[in-house]
Amino acid sequence: MQTRTDLIEDLMGRFPHIPREAVIKEDLLRGGMAFDDSALTDNEGGEVKPKSYFIFSFDHRTLPELGSAALRRPPEEIVLTGGPYELRRTVVSVRVNPDSPYRVKDGGDGVLRLYLDDRPIADVGLPPMPEYYRHTLGNGKSVMEVAPTIQWGYLIYLTVFRVCQYFGAKEECQYCDINHNWRQHKAAGRPYTGVKPVDEVLEAMEIIDRYDTVGASHAYTLTGGSITSKVDGLAEADFYGRYAKAIEERFPGRWIGKVVAQALPKADVQRFHDYGIRIYHPNYEVWDKRLFELHCPGKERYVGREEWHRRILDSAEIFGPRNVIPNFVAGIEMAEPYGFRTVDEAIQSTTEGLQYFMSRGITPRFTTWCPEPTTPLGRMNPAGAPLEYHIRLLEAYRATMEANGLTSPPGYGPPGAGNAVFSVSSFMDTLPAN
């Protein structure tokens, strides 16, 4: 019977041009990792930066099923180094799965390591508690609740609208647990602000600016659920744009401003730019037409795939192609019951989408799919997509970029194995270092 170690070593051998760091990172992202109690944090009272649940759960179990990992949070991210594969520094977003063959634990000598099939394969570094997390807003709210940072402190993640107006089975994206994540945190009695007031966001940013003395934070992302009507009396562009306007007026040029929103009409996109946003992420989620209609029913109903793509191309006229970076969710192409049956078919389809955008100067990026258990696709595909798909996607992604003369997109930190900080997929680890 093949072990997980056999699988990753087979893929490392078959794809030697893909960094071995990326092979392990993709496997951790698609399948999660377990934590011994010795590797859990003391939440906001300890020395380790805890997991903030900044938008989705990114876990393979619900909070009530996580046991001690729900009470004493795991770290936001881990960094892997060394071990038998001689790993260069690799930052990985934490996705908890108590049944994973990967486990973070103290080996008995006071050193945390990542174990695979009960064999240590890497030393584990934990993110230190940033000084700005130790300070609260005037109303007592934590900076971690209002303006958490990820990517080893590079990105301030501002989920200013914690729910999505694509609601229910006929509208929610079939892989997305944003609405459930909101419900589970409220049910657990955790602070989880639905709509974050502008003044609270500014106060949290002021604390970060004051105490981030090494300048680790370089960008902020404004995001949240899709808005199909209005929130606070505002449609989507003006709702999210008001935060950018306030941040840029208070901190002109301090951070790179990014927004993750729907693919909006050109006039709305222009308002994003006028408000001070410099990078636009109108995520297209999955390339295949049939799968987009099935997996993203709300987006198909309200906008439609062809119109979504047309708006992405239009937005490049405002932001410049290099600053339009739509995300897709890598792996849902192969999700039962409707996905592609073979890795070849899935890679062919996804590469078609990459070529469509990259040939026009637009560089998509991707998040490695985590099959969260409260979503339809997560329930039907608890193991996610095959690891081979993810490794071949990295190969196809880099090849398509190079064929179109593109380089790593802005706003993601440094590229290259050992340098990258982008933690929810390995595309930056796989690109050439600058």
PDB file of C-alpha atoms in Angstrom, residues 19 21 87-91 414-421 428-429:
ATOM      1  CA  PRO A  19      10.795  22.746  -6.135  1.00  0.00           C
ATOM      2  CA  GLU A  21       9.281  22.616  -1.188  1.00  0.00           C
ATOM      3  CA  LEU A  87      13.893  22.324   2.416  1.00  0.00           C
ATOM      4  CA  ARG A  88      14.503  25.996   1.875  1.00  0.00           C
ATOM      5  CA  ARG A  89      12.396  28.394   3.949  1.00  0.00           C
ATOM      6  CA  THR A  90       8.758  27.670   3.021  1.00  0.00           C
ATOM      7  CA  VAL A  91       5.770  29.563   4.429  1.00  0.00           C
ATOM      8  CA  PRO A 414       9.318  38.040  -3.392  1.00  0.00           C
ATOM      9  CA  PRO A 415       9.148  35.016  -5.724  1.00  0.00           C
ATOM     10  CA  GLY A 416      11.288  31.902  -5.617  1.00  0.00           C
ATOM     11  CA  ALA A 417      11.720  28.867  -3.394  1.00  0.00           C
ATOM     12  CA  GLY A 418      13.151  29.990  -0.072  1.00  0.00           C
ATOM     13  CA  ASN A 419      11.945  33.563  -0.619  1.00  0.00           C
ATOM     14  CA  ALA A 420       8.162  33.445  -1.135  1.00  0.00           C
ATOM     15  CA  VAL A 421       5.749  34.460   1.631  1.00  0.00           C
ATOM     16  CA  MET A 428       5.190  32.203  -5.940  1.00  0.00           C
ATOM     17  CA  ASP A 429       7.532  29.474  -4.605  1.00  0.00           C
TER      18      ASP A 429
END
